[in-house]
Amino acid sequence: MTSTLKISLTSDQKQQKTFTPVTSAKQYMKYLQSLEEEAPTYTIPETVLVTFGASAMERFLARHEAKTTKIIRRLHIIDDGKLGIIGDFGIGAPAMIHRLEELIALGVKRFILVGLAGSLSYELKIGDYAICTEALSEDGVGHLYMPEGETVSLATPSLVQDWSQYIEKKHPQHPKFHHVKTWSFPVIFRESQEDIARVKAEGCRTVEMEVAALYAIAKEKNIDALAIFLISDSLADNVWDPKLKNLSTKEQLTQLTELAMYFVRERM
């Protein structure tokens, strides 16, 4: 028995997405803005880096000056408002999607996710890098932003191209970025051998928890999104080999986040 997550919608919701939300992120952000006692002294950036975990944020912010914001918890502004970075808000698509909705409501046009992923392929070793071009949505959230019948969400093609060209021209000595399809799944401890075999047959070479939802909301909201990974663990042998907490992994992830920052500075 596989553990594929299924969430039911009515037939109208599936076919037409005709359900009407009782609130919206824009309405919520207007409410929060009404509570601010003073006018904000920061500019909400058009591009935001999305990270996960306190360690990644702490290591990055220790090296780069940033301003905090009251309206979005854990959002830090750098480069005088050109770029933001958000993280340490939990893991998984449900935690992430609320932050993305809020940021989009404030005017963010572009997200670059910098995170960890598990390898499902012998070709991807721990410590390797990947750029995610498409994501199989089994995360419990992505389907809410996707048309009925669609199960795969895509990165913004222009961002994939821009990132690849940037690395080739500016950082030719950097290790290769493998182009991968990922499996977005919500519960680490329910990843089964049967499901892994199934998604590998569909072309998935990595597993994580958030990217399908990121790409789905980006398409639905008409914004841009890209995810880049550091391979931090492996399930290629159907046995978990974790290196998520290793110091070398933490440092590589910090450097990858910095690389994304330099990319935005030059290309955005």
Tab-separated table of N, CA and C in Angstrom, residues 109-237:
chain	number	residue	atom	x	y	z
A	109	LYS	N	7.358	39.732	-6.520
A	109	LYS	CA	7.146	39.212	-7.873
A	109	LYS	C	7.962	37.956	-8.178
A	110	ARG	N	8.869	37.611	-7.263
A	110	ARG	CA	9.813	36.547	-7.616
A	110	ARG	C	10.310	35.855	-6.341
A	111	PHE	N	10.314	34.522	-6.351
A	111	PHE	CA	10.850	33.745	-5.236
A	111	PHE	C	11.938	32.806	-5.731
A	112	ILE	N	13.021	32.744	-4.975
A	112	ILE	CA	14.064	31.751	-5.220
A	112	ILE	C	14.222	30.950	-3.938
A	113	LEU	N	13.837	29.700	-3.990
A	113	LEU	CA	13.939	28.819	-2.834
A	113	LEU	C	15.320	28.189	-2.814
A	114	VAL	N	15.978	28.280	-1.673
A	114	VAL	CA	17.296	27.671	-1.478
A	114	VAL	C	17.154	26.672	-0.341
A	115	GLY	N	17.232	25.391	-0.662
A	115	GLY	CA	16.954	24.411	0.376
A	115	GLY	C	17.711	23.115	0.221
A	116	LEU	N	17.354	22.180	1.075
A	116	LEU	CA	17.939	20.847	1.068
A	116	LEU	C	16.969	19.874	0.415
A	117	ALA	N	17.515	18.839	-0.192
A	117	ALA	CA	16.680	17.801	-0.790
A	117	ALA	C	17.360	16.454	-0.610
A	118	GLY	N	16.539	15.420	-0.581
A	118	GLY	CA	17.058	14.061	-0.533
A	118	GLY	C	17.194	13.498	-1.930
A	119	SER	N	18.210	12.702	-2.133
A	119	SER	CA	18.440	12.086	-3.441
A	119	SER	C	17.685	10.765	-3.549
A	120	LEU	N	17.070	10.556	-4.705
A	120	LEU	CA	16.444	9.277	-5.029
A	120	LEU	C	17.232	8.541	-6.098
A	121	SER	N	18.371	9.101	-6.486
A	121	SER	CA	19.138	8.596	-7.622
A	121	SER	C	20.597	8.400	-7.245
A	122	TYR	N	21.194	7.336	-7.767
A	122	TYR	CA	22.622	7.113	-7.539
A	122	TYR	C	23.467	8.202	-8.195
A	123	GLU	N	22.905	8.897	-9.177
A	123	GLU	CA	23.648	9.961	-9.861
A	123	GLU	C	23.828	11.195	-8.988
A	124	LEU	N	22.981	11.360	-7.995
A	124	LEU	CA	23.032	12.533	-7.120
A	124	LEU	C	23.598	12.128	-5.768
A	125	LYS	N	24.789	12.618	-5.485
A	125	LYS	CA	25.475	12.289	-4.243
A	125	LYS	C	25.241	13.380	-3.206
A	126	ILE	N	25.390	13.031	-1.949
A	126	ILE	CA	25.314	14.030	-0.889
A	126	ILE	C	26.400	15.075	-1.118
A	127	GLY	N	25.997	16.339	-1.072
A	127	GLY	CA	26.918	17.433	-1.370
A	127	GLY	C	26.788	17.965	-2.777
A	128	ASP	N	26.029	17.270	-3.633
A	128	ASP	CA	25.790	17.750	-4.993
A	128	ASP	C	24.757	18.878	-4.985
A	129	TYR	N	24.672	19.564	-6.122
A	129	TYR	CA	23.741	20.681	-6.281
A	129	TYR	C	22.731	20.357	-7.379
A	130	ALA	N	21.534	20.901	-7.236
A	130	ALA	CA	20.492	20.651	-8.232
A	130	ALA	C	19.649	21.897	-8.437
A	131	ILE	N	19.151	22.039	-9.646
A	131	ILE	CA	18.167	23.068	-9.973
A	131	ILE	C	16.896	22.325	-10.366
A	132	CYS	N	15.802	22.683	-9.746
A	132	CYS	CA	14.557	21.943	-9.929
A	132	CYS	C	13.731	22.562	-11.049
A	133	THR	N	13.500	21.802	-12.091
A	133	THR	CA	12.729	22.290	-13.230
A	133	THR	C	11.243	21.959	-13.131
A	134	GLU	N	10.902	20.894	-12.406
A	134	GLU	CA	9.501	20.517	-12.258
A	134	GLU	C	9.322	19.725	-10.967
A	135	ALA	N	8.081	19.723	-10.467
A	135	ALA	CA	7.808	19.093	-9.181
A	135	ALA	C	6.497	18.318	-9.227
A	136	LEU	N	6.541	17.077	-8.765
A	136	LEU	CA	5.347	16.249	-8.627
A	136	LEU	C	4.651	16.626	-7.321
A	137	SER	N	3.413	17.053	-7.425
A	137	SER	CA	2.692	17.610	-6.279
A	137	SER	C	1.945	16.532	-5.510
A	138	GLU	N	2.516	16.135	-4.378
A	138	GLU	CA	1.836	15.261	-3.426
A	138	GLU	C	2.044	15.812	-2.019
A	139	ASP	N	2.109	17.134	-1.939
A	139	ASP	CA	2.445	17.814	-0.690
A	139	ASP	C	1.229	18.235	0.118
A	140	GLY	N	0.029	18.028	-0.422
A	140	GLY	CA	-1.181	18.395	0.285
A	140	GLY	C	-1.602	19.840	0.119
A	141	VAL	N	-0.818	20.639	-0.607
A	141	VAL	CA	-1.115	22.063	-0.778
A	141	VAL	C	-1.144	22.464	-2.248
A	142	GLY	N	-0.191	21.993	-3.016
A	142	GLY	CA	-0.049	22.423	-4.402
A	142	GLY	C	-1.318	22.277	-5.216
A	143	HIS	N	-2.088	21.201	-4.959
A	143	HIS	CA	-3.297	20.968	-5.757
A	143	HIS	C	-4.323	22.081	-5.599
A	144	LEU	N	-4.260	22.826	-4.495
A	144	LEU	CA	-5.205	23.919	-4.272
A	144	LEU	C	-4.988	25.076	-5.236
A	145	TYR	N	-3.815	25.107	-5.871
A	145	TYR	CA	-3.467	26.180	-6.806
A	145	TYR	C	-3.347	25.669	-8.244
A	146	MET	N	-3.658	24.393	-8.462
A	146	MET	CA	-3.472	23.789	-9.777
A	146	MET	C	-4.813	23.409	-10.389
A	147	PRO	N	-4.924	23.470	-11.720
A	147	PRO	CA	-6.140	23.011	-12.387
A	147	PRO	C	-6.366	21.522	-12.147
A	148	GLU	N	-7.604	21.114	-12.188
A	148	GLU	CA	-7.949	19.711	-12.024
A	148	GLU	C	-7.220	18.863	-13.058
A	149	GLY	N	-6.655	17.765	-12.599
A	149	GLY	CA	-5.962	16.840	-13.481
A	149	GLY	C	-4.477	17.055	-13.567
A	150	GLU	N	-3.995	18.224	-13.183
A	150	GLU	CA	-2.555	18.490	-13.207
A	150	GLU	C	-1.916	18.004	-11.911
A	151	THR	N	-0.779	17.364	-12.032
A	151	THR	CA	-0.057	16.871	-10.859
A	151	THR	C	1.379	17.371	-10.808
A	152	VAL	N	1.805	18.056	-11.861
A	152	VAL	CA	3.184	18.538	-11.937
A	152	VAL	C	3.173	20.049	-12.124
A	153	SER	N	3.972	20.735	-11.330
A	153	SER	CA	4.130	22.183	-11.475
A	153	SER	C	5.552	22.485	-11.919
A	154	LEU	N	5.725	23.610	-12.609
A	154	LEU	CA	6.984	23.904	-13.291
A	154	LEU	C	7.644	25.166	-12.763
A	155	ALA	N	8.977	25.158	-12.796
A	155	ALA	CA	9.740	26.373	-12.529
A	155	ALA	C	9.513	27.370	-13.658
A	156	THR	N	9.780	28.638	-13.388
A	156	THR	CA	9.721	29.651	-14.431
A	156	THR	C	10.883	29.428	-15.397
A	157	PRO	N	10.616	29.120	-16.672
A	157	PRO	CA	11.698	28.777	-17.606
A	157	PRO	C	12.782	29.834	-17.711
A	158	SER	N	12.400	31.111	-17.703
A	158	SER	CA	13.408	32.167	-17.846
A	158	SER	C	14.360	32.194	-16.657
A	159	LEU	N	13.869	31.873	-15.467
A	159	LEU	CA	14.747	31.825	-14.297
A	159	LEU	C	15.702	30.640	-14.367
A	160	VAL	N	15.212	29.509	-14.840
A	160	VAL	CA	16.091	28.347	-15.026
A	160	VAL	C	17.218	28.698	-15.984
A	161	GLN	N	16.869	29.343	-17.084
A	161	GLN	CA	17.864	29.733	-18.083
A	161	GLN	C	18.830	30.770	-17.524
A	162	ASP	N	18.304	31.782	-16.843
A	162	ASP	CA	19.159	32.838	-16.296
A	162	ASP	C	20.133	32.277	-15.266
A	163	TRP	N	19.646	31.393	-14.398
A	163	TRP	CA	20.529	30.804	-13.381
A	163	TRP	C	21.637	29.988	-14.037
A	164	SER	N	21.273	29.172	-14.999
A	164	SER	CA	22.260	28.322	-15.673
A	164	SER	C	23.314	29.166	-16.378
A	165	GLN	N	22.881	30.228	-17.043
A	165	GLN	CA	23.828	31.112	-17.727
A	165	GLN	C	24.712	31.854	-16.735
A	166	TYR	N	24.134	32.268	-15.629
A	166	TYR	CA	24.899	32.982	-14.605
A	166	TYR	C	26.007	32.096	-14.041
A	167	ILE	N	25.678	30.868	-13.703
A	167	ILE	CA	26.682	29.948	-13.157
A	167	ILE	C	27.761	29.670	-14.191
A	168	GLU	N	27.355	29.452	-15.431
A	168	GLU	CA	28.318	29.135	-16.491
A	168	GLU	C	29.288	30.282	-16.736
A	169	LYS	N	28.786	31.517	-16.708
A	169	LYS	CA	29.626	32.669	-17.047
A	169	LYS	C	30.397	33.215	-15.853
A	170	LYS	N	29.739	33.288	-14.696
A	170	LYS	CA	30.337	33.950	-13.542
A	170	LYS	C	31.019	32.985	-12.575
A	171	HIS	N	30.586	31.748	-12.563
A	171	HIS	CA	31.138	30.768	-11.617
A	171	HIS	C	31.406	29.444	-12.338
A	172	PRO	N	32.257	29.483	-13.366
A	172	PRO	CA	32.478	28.270	-14.163
A	172	PRO	C	33.122	27.134	-13.379
A	173	GLN	N	33.774	27.447	-12.254
A	173	GLN	CA	34.417	26.410	-11.455
A	173	GLN	C	33.465	25.778	-10.440
A	174	HIS	N	32.263	26.319	-10.336
A	174	HIS	CA	31.308	25.773	-9.365
A	174	HIS	C	30.882	24.371	-9.790
A	175	PRO	N	30.709	23.466	-8.830
A	175	PRO	CA	30.220	22.126	-9.186
A	175	PRO	C	28.919	22.188	-9.976
A	176	LYS	N	28.711	21.188	-10.780
A	176	LYS	CA	27.557	21.122	-11.670
A	176	LYS	C	26.235	21.211	-10.910
A	177	PHE	N	25.263	21.910	-11.504
A	177	PHE	CA	23.888	21.892	-11.030
A	177	PHE	C	23.106	20.891	-11.877
A	178	HIS	N	22.696	19.794	-11.283
A	178	HIS	CA	21.889	18.799	-11.977
A	178	HIS	C	20.467	19.338	-12.155
A	179	HIS	N	19.907	19.176	-13.321
A	179	HIS	CA	18.515	19.552	-13.550
A	179	HIS	C	17.635	18.368	-13.148
A	180	VAL	N	16.701	18.609	-12.227
A	180	VAL	CA	15.944	17.490	-11.670
A	180	VAL	C	14.452	17.778	-11.629
A	181	LYS	N	13.704	16.695	-11.671
A	181	LYS	CA	12.297	16.694	-11.278
A	181	LYS	C	12.247	16.205	-9.835
A	182	THR	N	11.492	16.893	-8.997
A	182	THR	CA	11.440	16.534	-7.581
A	182	THR	C	10.069	15.993	-7.202
A	183	TRP	N	10.056	15.265	-6.123
A	183	TRP	CA	8.820	14.753	-5.530
A	183	TRP	C	8.555	15.542	-4.259
A	184	SER	N	7.485	16.326	-4.237
A	184	SER	CA	7.127	17.098	-3.047
A	184	SER	C	6.124	16.294	-2.226
A	185	PHE	N	6.543	15.934	-1.019
A	185	PHE	CA	5.763	15.028	-0.167
A	185	PHE	C	5.765	15.566	1.256
A	186	PRO	N	4.642	15.477	1.994
A	186	PRO	CA	4.518	16.261	3.224
A	186	PRO	C	5.096	15.662	4.496
A	187	VAL	N	5.338	14.357	4.536
A	187	VAL	CA	5.726	13.731	5.805
A	187	VAL	C	6.957	12.854	5.588
A	188	ILE	N	8.064	13.270	6.163
A	188	ILE	CA	9.318	12.539	5.982
A	188	ILE	C	9.165	11.075	6.378
A	189	PHE	N	8.478	10.823	7.474
A	189	PHE	CA	8.436	9.476	8.035
A	189	PHE	C	7.403	8.570	7.374
A	190	ARG	N	6.746	9.071	6.330
A	190	ARG	CA	5.819	8.241	5.563
A	190	ARG	C	6.301	8.015	4.135
A	191	GLU	N	7.532	8.326	3.856
A	191	GLU	CA	8.109	8.035	2.541
A	191	GLU	C	8.400	6.538	2.475
A	192	SER	N	7.683	5.841	1.628
A	192	SER	CA	7.788	4.384	1.569
A	192	SER	C	8.618	3.932	0.375
A	193	GLN	N	9.126	2.723	0.465
A	193	GLN	CA	9.871	2.147	-0.655
A	193	GLN	C	8.985	2.049	-1.894
A	194	GLU	N	7.708	1.742	-1.674
A	194	GLU	CA	6.782	1.617	-2.802
A	194	GLU	C	6.569	2.958	-3.494
A	195	ASP	N	6.392	4.007	-2.705
A	195	ASP	CA	6.207	5.330	-3.292
A	195	ASP	C	7.471	5.811	-3.986
A	196	ILE	N	8.614	5.532	-3.383
A	196	ILE	CA	9.874	5.944	-4.004
A	196	ILE	C	10.035	5.281	-5.366
A	197	ALA	N	9.732	3.984	-5.444
A	197	ALA	CA	9.816	3.284	-6.730
A	197	ALA	C	8.848	3.898	-7.741
A	198	ARG	N	7.658	4.248	-7.276
A	198	ARG	CA	6.646	4.824	-8.169
A	198	ARG	C	7.087	6.172	-8.723
A	199	VAL	N	7.569	7.063	-7.860
A	199	VAL	CA	7.915	8.407	-8.335
A	199	VAL	C	9.219	8.396	-9.132
A	200	LYS	N	10.109	7.459	-8.828
A	200	LYS	CA	11.316	7.327	-9.653
A	200	LYS	C	10.935	6.925	-11.071
A	201	ALA	N	9.930	6.077	-11.195
A	201	ALA	CA	9.458	5.678	-12.523
A	201	ALA	C	8.845	6.854	-13.274
A	202	GLU	N	8.399	7.870	-12.543
A	202	GLU	CA	7.851	9.082	-13.155
A	202	GLU	C	8.923	10.136	-13.391
A	203	GLY	N	10.179	9.792	-13.108
A	203	GLY	CA	11.281	10.701	-13.417
A	203	GLY	C	11.790	11.536	-12.269
A	204	CYS	N	11.265	11.340	-11.067
A	204	CYS	CA	11.719	12.136	-9.919
A	204	CYS	C	13.083	11.641	-9.435
A	205	ARG	N	13.975	12.601	-9.185
A	205	ARG	CA	15.316	12.249	-8.708
A	205	ARG	C	15.629	12.841	-7.338
A	206	THR	N	14.745	13.686	-6.828
A	206	THR	CA	14.915	14.233	-5.488
A	206	THR	C	13.572	14.238	-4.775
A	207	VAL	N	13.637	14.399	-3.449
A	207	VAL	CA	12.431	14.518	-2.646
A	207	VAL	C	12.610	15.659	-1.654
A	208	GLU	N	11.572	16.433	-1.471
A	208	GLU	CA	11.522	17.508	-0.477
A	208	GLU	C	10.045	17.758	-0.173
A	209	MET	N	9.716	18.901	0.421
A	209	MET	CA	8.367	19.077	0.944
A	209	MET	C	7.600	20.281	0.394
A	210	GLU	N	8.263	21.169	-0.333
A	210	GLU	CA	7.641	22.464	-0.600
A	210	GLU	C	7.564	22.916	-2.055
A	211	VAL	N	8.396	22.398	-2.927
A	211	VAL	CA	8.592	23.041	-4.227
A	211	VAL	C	7.354	22.985	-5.122
A	212	ALA	N	6.624	21.888	-5.101
A	212	ALA	CA	5.425	21.815	-5.948
A	212	ALA	C	4.445	22.931	-5.607
A	213	ALA	N	4.289	23.209	-4.321
A	213	ALA	CA	3.393	24.297	-3.907
A	213	ALA	C	3.940	25.650	-4.338
A	214	LEU	N	5.247	25.830	-4.229
A	214	LEU	CA	5.871	27.082	-4.678
A	214	LEU	C	5.603	27.321	-6.151
A	215	TYR	N	5.856	26.327	-6.984
A	215	TYR	CA	5.665	26.493	-8.421
A	215	TYR	C	4.186	26.649	-8.778
A	216	ALA	N	3.318	25.964	-8.041
A	216	ALA	CA	1.885	26.059	-8.332
A	216	ALA	C	1.343	27.451	-8.025
A	217	ILE	N	1.711	28.008	-6.877
A	217	ILE	CA	1.209	29.345	-6.542
A	217	ILE	C	1.826	30.394	-7.459
A	218	ALA	N	3.071	30.176	-7.879
A	218	ALA	CA	3.709	31.127	-8.792
A	218	ALA	C	2.941	31.211	-10.110
A	219	LYS	N	2.549	30.070	-10.636
A	219	LYS	CA	1.779	30.079	-11.884
A	219	LYS	C	0.405	30.702	-11.672
A	220	GLU	N	-0.245	30.346	-10.568
A	220	GLU	CA	-1.598	30.845	-10.308
A	220	GLU	C	-1.614	32.352	-10.090
A	221	LYS	N	-0.552	32.879	-9.472
A	221	LYS	CA	-0.467	34.315	-9.178
A	221	LYS	C	0.311	35.090	-10.244
A	222	ASN	N	0.790	34.383	-11.269
A	222	ASN	CA	1.521	35.018	-12.371
A	222	ASN	C	2.789	35.719	-11.895
A	223	ILE	N	3.562	35.009	-11.075
A	223	ILE	CA	4.869	35.494	-10.647
A	223	ILE	C	5.915	34.452	-11.023
A	224	ASP	N	7.175	34.702	-10.690
A	224	ASP	CA	8.272	33.809	-11.060
A	224	ASP	C	8.773	33.032	-9.849
A	225	ALA	N	9.247	31.809	-10.094
A	225	ALA	CA	9.760	30.985	-8.998
A	225	ALA	C	10.805	30.006	-9.506
A	226	LEU	N	11.798	29.777	-8.654
A	226	LEU	CA	12.874	28.831	-8.941
A	226	LEU	C	13.319	28.208	-7.628
A	227	ALA	N	13.674	26.934	-7.664
A	227	ALA	CA	14.218	26.256	-6.488
A	227	ALA	C	15.567	25.643	-6.831
A	228	ILE	N	16.542	25.878	-5.956
A	228	ILE	CA	17.855	25.258	-6.080
A	228	ILE	C	18.129	24.493	-4.792
A	229	PHE	N	18.767	23.331	-4.944
A	229	PHE	CA	18.947	22.418	-3.824
A	229	PHE	C	20.414	22.114	-3.560
A	230	LEU	N	20.681	21.802	-2.308
A	230	LEU	CA	21.869	21.061	-1.905
A	230	LEU	C	21.390	19.679	-1.489
A	231	ILE	N	22.010	18.642	-2.012
A	231	ILE	CA	21.634	17.279	-1.637
A	231	ILE	C	22.222	16.981	-0.262
A	232	SER	N	21.340	16.741	0.705
A	232	SER	CA	21.768	16.597	2.095
A	232	SER	C	21.585	15.194	2.648
A	233	ASP	N	20.872	14.350	1.918
A	233	ASP	CA	20.646	12.979	2.365
A	233	ASP	C	20.269	12.139	1.156
A	234	SER	N	20.270	10.847	1.337
A	234	SER	CA	20.006	9.963	0.203
A	234	SER	C	19.086	8.818	0.615
A	235	LEU	N	18.168	8.485	-0.305
A	235	LEU	CA	17.318	7.307	-0.159
A	235	LEU	C	17.459	6.399	-1.375
A	236	ALA	N	18.535	6.576	-2.106
A	236	ALA	CA	18.719	5.838	-3.355
A	236	ALA	C	18.744	4.330	-3.132
A	237	ASP	N	19.206	3.902	-1.972
A	237	ASP	CA	19.269	2.468	-1.650
A	237	ASP	C	18.063	2.002	-0.847
